[in-house]
Short mmCIF file of N, CA, C and O in Angstrom, two decimals:
data_model
loop_
_atom_site.label_atom_id
_atom_site.label_comp_id
_atom_site.label_asym_id
_atom_site.label_seq_id
_atom_site.Cartn_x
_atom_site.Cartn_y
_atom_site.Cartn_z
N UNK J 1 9.08 16.75 -121.09
CA UNK J 1 9.82 16.95 -119.87
C UNK J 1 9.76 15.68 -119.05
O UNK J 1 8.74 15.03 -118.96
N UNK J 2 10.87 15.32 -118.44
CA UNK J 2 10.94 14.10 -117.63
C UNK J 2 10.45 14.41 -116.23
O UNK J 2 10.78 15.43 -115.65
N UNK J 3 9.65 13.54 -115.73
CA UNK J 3 9.19 13.65 -114.36
C UNK J 3 9.37 12.30 -113.69
O UNK J 3 9.22 11.26 -114.31
N UNK J 4 9.69 12.34 -112.41
CA UNK J 4 9.82 11.11 -111.66
C UNK J 4 8.48 10.87 -110.98
O UNK J 4 7.98 11.72 -110.25
N UNK J 5 7.92 9.72 -111.25
CA UNK J 5 6.64 9.36 -110.67
C UNK J 5 6.89 8.30 -109.62
O UNK J 5 7.50 7.26 -109.92
N UNK J 6 6.46 8.55 -108.40
CA UNK J 6 6.62 7.56 -107.34
C UNK J 6 5.64 6.43 -107.63
O UNK J 6 4.49 6.47 -107.25
N UNK J 7 6.12 5.45 -108.31
CA UNK J 7 5.28 4.34 -108.72
C UNK J 7 5.99 3.05 -108.38
O UNK J 7 7.19 2.90 -108.62
N UNK J 8 5.28 2.12 -107.81
CA UNK J 8 5.87 0.85 -107.45
C UNK J 8 6.27 0.10 -108.72
O UNK J 8 5.48 -0.03 -109.65
N UNK J 9 7.50 -0.38 -108.78
CA UNK J 9 7.97 -1.11 -109.94
C UNK J 9 7.66 -2.60 -109.84
O UNK J 9 8.24 -3.40 -110.54
N UNK J 10 6.77 -2.96 -109.00
CA UNK J 10 6.41 -4.36 -108.85
C UNK J 10 6.63 -4.80 -107.41
O UNK J 10 7.10 -4.06 -106.56
N UNK J 11 6.28 -6.03 -107.16
CA UNK J 11 6.40 -6.53 -105.80
C UNK J 11 7.80 -7.05 -105.50
O UNK J 11 8.04 -7.57 -104.43
N UNK J 12 8.71 -6.90 -106.46
CA UNK J 12 10.06 -7.42 -106.28
C UNK J 12 10.86 -6.64 -105.26
O UNK J 12 10.58 -5.49 -104.95
N UNK J 13 11.88 -7.28 -104.77
CA UNK J 13 12.76 -6.64 -103.80
C UNK J 13 13.69 -5.67 -104.52
O UNK J 13 13.76 -5.62 -105.74
N UNK J 14 14.39 -4.90 -103.71
CA UNK J 14 15.36 -3.95 -104.28
C UNK J 14 16.40 -4.70 -105.10
O UNK J 14 16.79 -4.25 -106.18
N UNK J 15 16.82 -5.85 -104.61
CA UNK J 15 17.80 -6.66 -105.34
C UNK J 15 17.28 -7.03 -106.73
O UNK J 15 18.01 -6.97 -107.71
N UNK J 16 16.04 -7.42 -106.82
CA UNK J 16 15.45 -7.77 -108.12
C UNK J 16 15.34 -6.56 -109.03
O UNK J 16 15.53 -6.67 -110.24
N UNK J 17 15.03 -5.40 -108.44
CA UNK J 17 14.88 -4.18 -109.25
C UNK J 17 16.19 -3.73 -109.87
O UNK J 17 16.20 -3.20 -110.98
N UNK J 18 17.31 -3.89 -109.17
CA UNK J 18 18.59 -3.40 -109.68
C UNK J 18 19.33 -4.47 -110.49
O UNK J 18 20.44 -4.21 -110.96
N UNK J 19 18.74 -5.62 -110.68
CA UNK J 19 19.41 -6.69 -111.42
C UNK J 19 19.80 -6.26 -112.83
O UNK J 19 20.93 -6.49 -113.26
N UNK J 20 18.90 -5.63 -113.56
CA UNK J 20 19.18 -5.25 -114.95
C UNK J 20 20.35 -4.27 -115.05
O UNK J 20 21.29 -4.51 -115.82
N UNK J 21 20.37 -3.16 -114.30
CA UNK J 21 21.52 -2.26 -114.41
C UNK J 21 22.83 -2.91 -113.96
O UNK J 21 23.89 -2.64 -114.55
N UNK J 22 22.77 -3.78 -112.96
CA UNK J 22 23.99 -4.45 -112.51
C UNK J 22 24.49 -5.42 -113.58
O UNK J 22 25.70 -5.50 -113.83
N UNK J 23 23.58 -6.13 -114.25
CA UNK J 23 23.99 -7.03 -115.33
C UNK J 23 24.61 -6.27 -116.50
O UNK J 23 25.59 -6.72 -117.10
N UNK J 24 24.03 -5.12 -116.83
CA UNK J 24 24.60 -4.29 -117.90
C UNK J 24 26.01 -3.83 -117.52
O UNK J 24 26.94 -3.90 -118.32
N UNK J 25 26.18 -3.37 -116.29
CA UNK J 25 27.51 -2.94 -115.83
C UNK J 25 28.49 -4.11 -115.86
O UNK J 25 29.65 -3.95 -116.27
N UNK J 26 28.03 -5.29 -115.46
CA UNK J 26 28.90 -6.47 -115.50
C UNK J 26 29.30 -6.84 -116.91
O UNK J 26 30.45 -7.23 -117.16
N UNK J 27 28.36 -6.74 -117.85
CA UNK J 27 28.67 -7.05 -119.25
C UNK J 27 29.68 -6.06 -119.82
O UNK J 27 30.62 -6.45 -120.54
N UNK J 28 29.52 -4.79 -119.49
CA UNK J 28 30.47 -3.77 -119.97
C UNK J 28 31.85 -4.02 -119.35
O UNK J 28 32.87 -3.94 -120.04
N UNK J 29 31.88 -4.33 -118.07
CA UNK J 29 33.16 -4.63 -117.41
C UNK J 29 33.80 -5.86 -118.04
O UNK J 29 35.02 -5.87 -118.31
N UNK J 30 33.01 -6.90 -118.27
CA UNK J 30 33.55 -8.12 -118.89
C UNK J 30 34.11 -7.86 -120.28
O UNK J 30 35.20 -8.33 -120.62
N UNK J 31 33.39 -7.10 -121.09
CA UNK J 31 33.87 -6.76 -122.43
C UNK J 31 35.14 -5.93 -122.35
O UNK J 31 36.06 -6.11 -123.16
N UNK J 32 35.21 -5.04 -121.38
CA UNK J 32 36.42 -4.21 -121.22
C UNK J 32 37.62 -5.06 -120.83
O UNK J 32 38.73 -4.83 -121.31
N UNK J 33 37.41 -6.05 -119.97
CA UNK J 33 38.51 -6.94 -119.58
C UNK J 33 39.00 -7.74 -120.78
O UNK J 33 40.20 -7.88 -121.01
N UNK J 34 38.05 -8.26 -121.59
CA UNK J 34 38.44 -9.01 -122.79
C UNK J 34 39.25 -8.12 -123.73
O UNK J 34 40.28 -8.53 -124.27
N UNK J 35 38.80 -6.88 -123.91
CA UNK J 35 39.52 -5.96 -124.80
C UNK J 35 40.86 -5.53 -124.21
O UNK J 35 41.77 -5.17 -124.94
N UNK J 36 40.98 -5.56 -122.90
CA UNK J 36 42.26 -5.25 -122.27
C UNK J 36 43.25 -6.40 -122.50
O UNK J 36 44.43 -6.17 -122.76
N UNK J 37 42.75 -7.63 -122.41
CA UNK J 37 43.62 -8.80 -122.52
C UNK J 37 43.99 -9.14 -123.96
O UNK J 37 45.08 -9.63 -124.22
N UNK J 38 43.08 -8.90 -124.89
CA UNK J 38 43.34 -9.20 -126.30
C UNK J 38 43.33 -7.88 -127.07
O UNK J 38 42.28 -7.35 -127.39
N UNK J 39 44.50 -7.40 -127.37
CA UNK J 39 44.70 -6.06 -127.92
C UNK J 39 44.13 -5.91 -129.33
O UNK J 39 44.61 -6.57 -130.26
N UNK J 40 43.12 -5.07 -129.52
CA UNK J 40 42.58 -4.85 -130.86
C UNK J 40 43.48 -4.02 -131.77
O UNK J 40 43.19 -3.87 -132.95
N UNK J 41 44.58 -3.48 -131.23
CA UNK J 41 45.52 -2.75 -132.07
C UNK J 41 46.28 -3.69 -133.01
O UNK J 41 46.81 -3.25 -134.02
N UNK J 42 46.34 -4.96 -132.67
CA UNK J 42 47.02 -5.94 -133.52
C UNK J 42 46.08 -6.33 -134.65
O UNK J 42 44.95 -6.75 -134.42
N UNK J 43 46.54 -6.17 -135.86
CA UNK J 43 45.72 -6.45 -137.04
C UNK J 43 45.23 -7.89 -137.02
O UNK J 43 45.99 -8.83 -136.80
N UNK J 44 43.92 -8.05 -137.22
CA UNK J 44 43.31 -9.36 -137.28
C UNK J 44 42.95 -9.97 -135.95
O UNK J 44 42.45 -11.10 -135.90
N UNK J 45 43.20 -9.26 -134.84
CA UNK J 45 42.86 -9.82 -133.53
C UNK J 45 41.35 -9.91 -133.34
O UNK J 45 40.87 -10.75 -132.59
N UNK J 46 40.63 -9.06 -134.00
CA UNK J 46 39.17 -9.12 -134.05
C UNK J 46 38.78 -9.00 -135.51
O UNK J 46 39.60 -8.73 -136.38
N UNK J 47 37.51 -9.18 -135.80
CA UNK J 47 37.05 -9.06 -137.18
C UNK J 47 37.27 -7.64 -137.69
O UNK J 47 37.36 -6.69 -136.92
N UNK J 48 37.30 -7.50 -138.99
CA UNK J 48 37.46 -6.18 -139.59
C UNK J 48 36.10 -5.51 -139.73
O UNK J 48 35.08 -6.16 -139.85
N UNK J 49 36.11 -4.19 -139.75
CA UNK J 49 34.88 -3.42 -139.94
C UNK J 49 34.40 -3.64 -141.37
O UNK J 49 35.12 -3.33 -142.33
N UNK J 50 33.19 -4.17 -141.56
CA UNK J 50 32.71 -4.42 -142.92
C UNK J 50 32.58 -3.14 -143.74
O UNK J 50 32.82 -3.14 -144.94
N UNK J 51 32.23 -2.03 -143.10
CA UNK J 51 32.10 -0.76 -143.82
C UNK J 51 33.46 -0.33 -144.36
O UNK J 51 33.58 0.09 -145.51
N UNK J 52 34.49 -0.45 -143.53
CA UNK J 52 35.84 -0.07 -143.95
C UNK J 52 36.33 -0.97 -145.08
O UNK J 52 36.92 -0.49 -146.05
N UNK J 53 36.06 -2.26 -144.98
CA UNK J 53 36.49 -3.20 -146.02
C UNK J 53 35.79 -2.90 -147.35
O UNK J 53 36.41 -2.92 -148.41
N UNK J 54 34.50 -2.59 -147.28
CA UNK J 54 33.72 -2.37 -148.51
C UNK J 54 33.96 -1.00 -149.14
O UNK J 54 33.96 -0.87 -150.36
N UNK J 55 34.13 0.03 -148.31
CA UNK J 55 34.18 1.39 -148.86
C UNK J 55 35.54 2.06 -148.71
O UNK J 55 35.80 3.06 -149.40
N UNK J 56 36.36 1.59 -147.80
CA UNK J 56 37.64 2.25 -147.56
C UNK J 56 37.52 3.50 -146.71
O UNK J 56 38.50 4.23 -146.55
N UNK J 57 36.34 3.76 -146.16
CA UNK J 57 36.14 4.91 -145.28
C UNK J 57 35.80 4.42 -143.87
O UNK J 57 35.35 3.29 -143.69
N UNK J 58 36.02 5.28 -142.90
CA UNK J 58 35.78 4.92 -141.51
C UNK J 58 34.34 5.23 -141.10
O UNK J 58 33.84 6.32 -141.37
N UNK J 59 33.69 4.28 -140.43
CA UNK J 59 32.34 4.51 -139.90
C UNK J 59 32.47 5.19 -138.53
O UNK J 59 33.56 5.26 -137.98
N UNK J 60 31.37 5.64 -137.94
CA UNK J 60 31.47 6.29 -136.62
C UNK J 60 31.98 5.35 -135.52
O UNK J 60 32.50 5.81 -134.52
N UNK J 61 31.83 4.04 -135.71
CA UNK J 61 32.26 3.10 -134.68
C UNK J 61 33.69 2.62 -134.84
O UNK J 61 34.24 2.00 -133.93
N UNK J 62 34.30 2.88 -135.99
CA UNK J 62 35.68 2.42 -136.22
C UNK J 62 36.59 2.98 -135.13
O UNK J 62 36.59 4.18 -134.86
N UNK J 63 37.37 2.10 -134.54
CA UNK J 63 38.30 2.50 -133.49
C UNK J 63 37.71 2.38 -132.10
O UNK J 63 38.40 2.61 -131.11
N UNK J 64 36.44 1.98 -131.99
CA UNK J 64 35.81 1.86 -130.67
C UNK J 64 36.46 0.80 -129.80
O UNK J 64 36.66 1.01 -128.60
N UNK J 65 36.79 -0.35 -130.38
CA UNK J 65 37.44 -1.41 -129.60
C UNK J 65 38.82 -0.95 -129.13
O UNK J 65 39.21 -1.20 -127.98
N UNK J 66 39.55 -0.28 -130.01
CA UNK J 66 40.86 0.24 -129.63
C UNK J 66 40.74 1.29 -128.53
O UNK J 66 41.58 1.37 -127.63
N UNK J 67 39.67 2.10 -128.61
CA UNK J 67 39.47 3.13 -127.59
C UNK J 67 39.23 2.48 -126.22
O UNK J 67 39.77 2.95 -125.20
N UNK J 68 38.44 1.41 -126.18
CA UNK J 68 38.20 0.72 -124.91
C UNK J 68 39.50 0.14 -124.39
O UNK J 68 39.80 0.23 -123.19
N UNK J 69 40.30 -0.46 -125.27
CA UNK J 69 41.59 -1.01 -124.86
C UNK J 69 42.48 0.09 -124.30
O UNK J 69 43.11 -0.09 -123.25
N UNK J 70 42.54 1.22 -124.98
CA UNK J 70 43.37 2.34 -124.50
C UNK J 70 42.86 2.86 -123.16
O UNK J 70 43.67 3.15 -122.26
N UNK J 71 41.55 2.94 -122.99
CA UNK J 71 40.99 3.40 -121.71
C UNK J 71 41.31 2.42 -120.59
O UNK J 71 41.57 2.82 -119.46
N UNK J 72 41.27 1.12 -120.91
CA UNK J 72 41.57 0.12 -119.87
C UNK J 72 43.04 0.19 -119.46
O UNK J 72 43.40 -0.30 -118.40
N UNK J 73 43.86 0.79 -120.26
CA UNK J 73 45.28 0.97 -119.93
C UNK J 73 45.55 2.37 -119.37
O UNK J 73 46.69 2.73 -119.10
N UNK J 74 44.49 3.20 -119.27
CA UNK J 74 44.62 4.53 -118.69
C UNK J 74 45.12 5.59 -119.65
O UNK J 74 45.55 6.65 -119.21
N UNK J 75 45.07 5.32 -120.95
CA UNK J 75 45.59 6.26 -121.94
C UNK J 75 44.43 6.99 -122.62
O UNK J 75 43.96 6.58 -123.68
N UNK J 76 43.98 8.08 -122.03
CA UNK J 76 42.83 8.82 -122.53
C UNK J 76 43.12 9.47 -123.88
O UNK J 76 42.25 9.50 -124.77
N UNK J 77 44.33 9.96 -124.08
CA UNK J 77 44.68 10.62 -125.34
C UNK J 77 44.63 9.62 -126.49
O UNK J 77 44.07 9.90 -127.56
N UNK J 78 45.20 8.43 -126.30
CA UNK J 78 45.16 7.41 -127.34
C UNK J 78 43.73 6.95 -127.60
O UNK J 78 43.34 6.70 -128.74
N UNK J 79 42.93 6.86 -126.55
CA UNK J 79 41.52 6.46 -126.72
C UNK J 79 40.77 7.49 -127.54
O UNK J 79 40.02 7.14 -128.46
N UNK J 80 40.96 8.76 -127.25
CA UNK J 80 40.31 9.83 -128.01
C UNK J 80 40.80 9.83 -129.45
O UNK J 80 40.03 10.11 -130.37
N UNK J 81 42.06 9.49 -129.65
CA UNK J 81 42.60 9.41 -131.00
C UNK J 81 41.98 8.25 -131.78
O UNK J 81 41.81 8.33 -132.99
N UNK J 82 41.61 7.18 -131.08
CA UNK J 82 40.99 6.02 -131.74
C UNK J 82 39.55 6.30 -132.15
O UNK J 82 39.13 5.96 -133.25
N UNK J 83 38.77 6.89 -131.25
CA UNK J 83 37.38 7.22 -131.57
C UNK J 83 36.90 8.30 -130.62
O UNK J 83 36.43 8.02 -129.51
N UNK J 84 36.98 9.53 -131.09
CA UNK J 84 36.62 10.68 -130.27
C UNK J 84 35.14 10.68 -129.90
O UNK J 84 34.77 11.03 -128.78
N UNK J 85 34.28 10.28 -130.81
CA UNK J 85 32.83 10.25 -130.54
C UNK J 85 32.52 9.28 -129.41
O UNK J 85 31.76 9.60 -128.50
N UNK J 86 33.10 8.10 -129.45
CA UNK J 86 32.86 7.10 -128.41
C UNK J 86 33.34 7.60 -127.05
O UNK J 86 32.61 7.55 -126.06
N UNK J 87 34.57 8.10 -127.01
CA UNK J 87 35.14 8.57 -125.75
C UNK J 87 34.34 9.75 -125.21
O UNK J 87 34.08 9.84 -124.01
N UNK J 88 33.91 10.64 -126.10
CA UNK J 88 33.09 11.77 -125.67
C UNK J 88 31.71 11.37 -125.18
O UNK J 88 31.09 12.10 -124.39
N UNK J 89 31.22 10.22 -125.61
CA UNK J 89 29.90 9.74 -125.19
C UNK J 89 29.92 9.05 -123.83
O UNK J 89 28.87 8.91 -123.20
N UNK J 90 31.07 8.63 -123.39
CA UNK J 90 31.15 7.85 -122.14
C UNK J 90 30.60 8.61 -120.93
O UNK J 90 29.83 8.02 -120.15
N UNK J 91 30.91 9.88 -120.71
CA UNK J 91 30.32 10.56 -119.54
C UNK J 91 28.79 10.57 -119.58
O UNK J 91 28.14 10.35 -118.56
N UNK J 92 28.22 10.80 -120.76
CA UNK J 92 26.76 10.78 -120.88
C UNK J 92 26.21 9.40 -120.57
O UNK J 92 25.22 9.26 -119.84
N UNK J 93 26.85 8.37 -121.09
CA UNK J 93 26.39 7.00 -120.82
C UNK J 93 26.49 6.67 -119.33
O UNK J 93 25.60 6.00 -118.78
N UNK J 94 27.55 7.12 -118.68
CA UNK J 94 27.68 6.89 -117.24
C UNK J 94 26.59 7.58 -116.44
O UNK J 94 26.03 7.01 -115.50
N UNK J 95 26.27 8.81 -116.82
CA UNK J 95 25.20 9.55 -116.13
C UNK J 95 23.86 8.85 -116.33
O UNK J 95 23.08 8.68 -115.38
N UNK J 96 23.58 8.42 -117.56
CA UNK J 96 22.32 7.73 -117.83
C UNK J 96 22.24 6.41 -117.07
O UNK J 96 21.18 6.06 -116.53
N UNK J 97 23.34 5.67 -117.01
CA UNK J 97 23.34 4.41 -116.28
C UNK J 97 23.13 4.67 -114.78
O UNK J 97 22.36 3.96 -114.13
N UNK J 98 23.82 5.66 -114.22
CA UNK J 98 23.69 5.97 -112.80
C UNK J 98 22.26 6.40 -112.46
O UNK J 98 21.72 6.01 -111.41
N UNK J 99 21.64 7.16 -113.34
CA UNK J 99 20.25 7.57 -113.11
C UNK J 99 19.31 6.37 -113.16
O UNK J 99 18.40 6.26 -112.34
N UNK J 100 19.56 5.47 -114.11
CA UNK J 100 18.76 4.25 -114.21
C UNK J 100 18.91 3.41 -112.93
O UNK J 100 17.92 2.96 -112.36
N UNK J 101 20.14 3.23 -112.47
CA UNK J 101 20.39 2.46 -111.25
C UNK J 101 19.71 3.13 -110.05
O UNK J 101 19.06 2.45 -109.25
N UNK J 102 19.86 4.44 -109.92
CA UNK J 102 19.27 5.16 -108.79
C UNK J 102 17.75 5.02 -108.77
O UNK J 102 17.15 4.78 -107.73
N UNK J 103 17.14 5.18 -109.95
CA UNK J 103 15.68 5.06 -110.02
C UNK J 103 15.23 3.65 -109.65
O UNK J 103 14.23 3.47 -108.94
N UNK J 104 15.96 2.64 -110.13
CA UNK J 104 15.60 1.25 -109.79
C UNK J 104 15.82 1.00 -108.30
O UNK J 104 15.04 0.29 -107.67
N UNK J 105 16.89 1.56 -107.75
CA UNK J 105 17.18 1.39 -106.32
C UNK J 105 16.05 1.98 -105.47
O UNK J 105 15.62 1.38 -104.50
N UNK J 106 15.60 3.16 -105.86
CA UNK J 106 14.53 3.83 -105.11
C UNK J 106 13.15 3.25 -105.41
O UNK J 106 12.20 3.53 -104.68
N UNK J 107 13.02 2.52 -106.50
CA UNK J 107 11.73 1.94 -106.85
C UNK J 107 10.80 2.92 -107.52
O UNK J 107 9.58 2.80 -107.41
N UNK J 108 11.35 3.89 -108.23
CA UNK J 108 10.51 4.86 -108.94
C UNK J 108 10.66 4.66 -110.44
O UNK J 108 11.67 4.15 -110.93
N UNK J 109 9.64 5.05 -111.15
CA UNK J 109 9.64 4.95 -112.61
C UNK J 109 9.70 6.37 -113.17
O UNK J 109 8.92 7.23 -112.81
N UNK J 110 10.63 6.58 -114.08
CA UNK J 110 10.79 7.88 -114.73
C UNK J 110 9.95 7.89 -116.00
O UNK J 110 10.14 7.05 -116.87
N UNK J 111 9.06 8.83 -116.09
CA UNK J 111 8.22 8.97 -117.28
C UNK J 111 8.82 10.10 -118.13
O UNK J 111 8.97 11.21 -117.66
N UNK J 112 9.17 9.77 -119.37
CA UNK J 112 9.82 10.73 -120.26
C UNK J 112 8.89 11.03 -121.43
O UNK J 112 8.30 10.12 -122.01
N UNK J 113 8.76 12.29 -121.75
CA UNK J 113 7.97 12.70 -122.90
C UNK J 113 8.58 12.09 -124.16
O UNK J 113 9.79 12.21 -124.40
N UNK J 114 7.77 11.44 -124.96
CA UNK J 114 8.23 10.76 -126.18
C UNK J 114 8.95 11.73 -127.12
O UNK J 114 9.98 11.38 -127.69
N UNK J 115 8.43 12.92 -127.26
CA UNK J 115 9.06 13.90 -128.17
C UNK J 115 10.47 14.26 -127.73
O UNK J 115 11.35 14.46 -128.55
N UNK J 116 10.68 14.33 -126.44
CA UNK J 116 12.00 14.66 -125.93
C UNK J 116 12.99 13.53 -126.24
O UNK J 116 14.13 13.78 -126.61
N UNK J 117 12.55 12.30 -126.07
CA UNK J 117 13.40 11.16 -126.40
C UNK J 117 13.76 11.13 -127.88
O UNK J 117 14.91 10.87 -128.25
N UNK J 118 12.79 11.39 -128.73
CA UNK J 118 13.04 11.43 -130.17
C UNK J 118 14.01 12.56 -130.50
O UNK J 118 14.91 12.38 -131.33
N UNK J 119 13.85 13.70 -129.87
CA UNK J 119 14.74 14.82 -130.11
C UNK J 119 16.18 14.45 -129.78
O UNK J 119 17.10 14.68 -130.59
N UNK J 120 16.42 13.89 -128.58
CA UNK J 120 17.78 13.57 -128.17
C UNK J 120 18.38 12.44 -129.01
O UNK J 120 19.57 12.48 -129.33
N UNK J 121 17.58 11.46 -129.38
CA UNK J 121 18.08 10.39 -130.25
C UNK J 121 18.44 10.95 -131.62
O UNK J 121 19.47 10.58 -132.20
N UNK J 122 17.62 11.84 -132.13
CA UNK J 122 17.89 12.46 -133.43
C UNK J 122 19.14 13.35 -133.35
O UNK J 122 19.96 13.36 -134.27
N UNK J 123 19.28 14.08 -132.26
CA UNK J 123 20.45 14.94 -132.09
C UNK J 123 21.72 14.11 -132.07
O UNK J 123 22.72 14.46 -132.72
N UNK J 124 21.71 12.99 -131.36
CA UNK J 124 22.88 12.13 -131.34
C UNK J 124 23.14 11.54 -132.72
O UNK J 124 24.29 11.43 -133.15
N UNK J 125 22.08 11.18 -133.43
CA UNK J 125 22.23 10.67 -134.79
C UNK J 125 22.88 11.69 -135.72
O UNK J 125 23.75 11.34 -136.53
N UNK J 126 22.49 12.95 -135.59
CA UNK J 126 23.08 14.01 -136.41
C UNK J 126 24.55 14.19 -136.06
O UNK J 126 25.41 14.32 -136.94
N UNK J 127 24.88 14.18 -134.76
CA UNK J 127 26.28 14.31 -134.34
C UNK J 127 27.10 13.14 -134.89
O UNK J 127 28.21 13.35 -135.40
N UNK J 128 26.56 11.93 -134.82
CA UNK J 128 27.28 10.76 -135.34
C UNK J 128 27.46 10.87 -136.85
O UNK J 128 28.53 10.53 -137.38
N UNK J 129 26.45 11.35 -137.55
CA UNK J 129 26.55 11.50 -139.00
C UNK J 129 27.61 12.55 -139.37
O UNK J 129 28.42 12.33 -140.27
N UNK J 130 27.62 13.67 -138.66
CA UNK J 130 28.62 14.71 -138.91
C UNK J 130 30.02 14.16 -138.62
O UNK J 130 30.96 14.37 -139.39
N UNK J 131 30.15 13.44 -137.50
CA UNK J 131 31.44 12.83 -137.16
C UNK J 131 31.88 11.87 -138.25
O UNK J 131 33.05 11.83 -138.63
N UNK J 132 30.95 11.08 -138.77
CA UNK J 132 31.23 10.11 -139.82
C UNK J 132 31.80 10.80 -141.06
O UNK J 132 32.79 10.37 -141.63
N UNK J 133 31.17 11.89 -141.45
CA UNK J 133 31.63 12.61 -142.64
C UNK J 133 32.96 13.31 -142.38
O UNK J 133 33.90 13.19 -143.16
N UNK J 134 33.06 14.02 -141.27
CA UNK J 134 34.24 14.83 -140.98
C UNK J 134 35.48 13.96 -140.80
O UNK J 134 36.56 14.31 -141.27
N UNK J 135 35.34 12.79 -140.18
CA UNK J 135 36.53 11.96 -139.94
C UNK J 135 37.10 11.38 -141.23
O UNK J 135 38.20 10.85 -141.22
N UNK J 136 36.34 11.45 -142.33
CA UNK J 136 36.81 10.94 -143.61
C UNK J 136 37.26 12.04 -144.57
O UNK J 136 37.62 11.75 -145.71
N UNK J 137 37.23 13.29 -144.12
CA UNK J 137 37.68 14.40 -144.98
C UNK J 137 39.20 14.46 -145.01
O UNK J 137 39.86 14.19 -144.01
N UNK J 138 39.75 14.85 -146.15
CA UNK J 138 41.21 15.00 -146.22
C UNK J 138 41.66 16.12 -145.28
O UNK J 138 40.98 17.14 -145.11
N UNK J 139 42.80 15.91 -144.67
CA UNK J 139 43.34 16.91 -143.75
C UNK J 139 42.93 16.72 -142.32
O UNK J 139 43.41 17.40 -141.43
N UNK J 140 41.99 15.82 -142.08
CA UNK J 140 41.53 15.58 -140.71
C UNK J 140 41.86 14.15 -140.27
O UNK J 140 41.07 13.47 -139.62
N UNK J 141 43.04 13.70 -140.65
CA UNK J 141 43.45 12.34 -140.34
C UNK J 141 43.55 12.07 -138.84
O UNK J 141 43.51 10.91 -138.42
N UNK J 142 43.67 13.11 -138.03
CA UNK J 142 43.75 12.92 -136.58
C UNK J 142 42.45 12.35 -136.03
O UNK J 142 42.43 11.85 -134.90
N UNK J 143 41.35 12.41 -136.78
CA UNK J 143 40.08 11.82 -136.34
C UNK J 143 39.94 10.36 -136.76
O UNK J 143 38.98 9.70 -136.36
N UNK J 144 40.87 9.85 -137.55
CA UNK J 144 40.79 8.46 -137.99
C UNK J 144 41.48 7.56 -136.97
O UNK J 144 42.42 7.98 -136.31
N UNK J 145 40.98 6.33 -136.85
CA UNK J 145 41.61 5.43 -135.86
C UNK J 145 43.00 4.98 -136.29
O UNK J 145 43.39 5.02 -137.40
#
């Protein structure tokens, strides 16, 4: 179970404490701008997926760049069509980032039970594995990028 422990995160100022989450947000924004400006829908605009080239099947990440491009243009349906797993993960990632920022802003450290973290990481791994298999089954082409 996660508990918030009122613990000083160091002698740094609030600005220093929130630097990491702000840098992560800036990197994500920068990558999104690059993907908006250089369309990954055009063949060869970025490198090819090595898994797709070697096996002819789609990995769980295939279509992720196209999904970001579609989201940057406001097209949620096209983004979900490119990579449903990625688009479905975005709300969770936003909540986790906001919680990280809030905790750093307040100067508290969140202590999480190791078993709980392993459980959630394993659960996401299983979902990604199922998505990987299902998106390559015949008749489910709508899950392919």
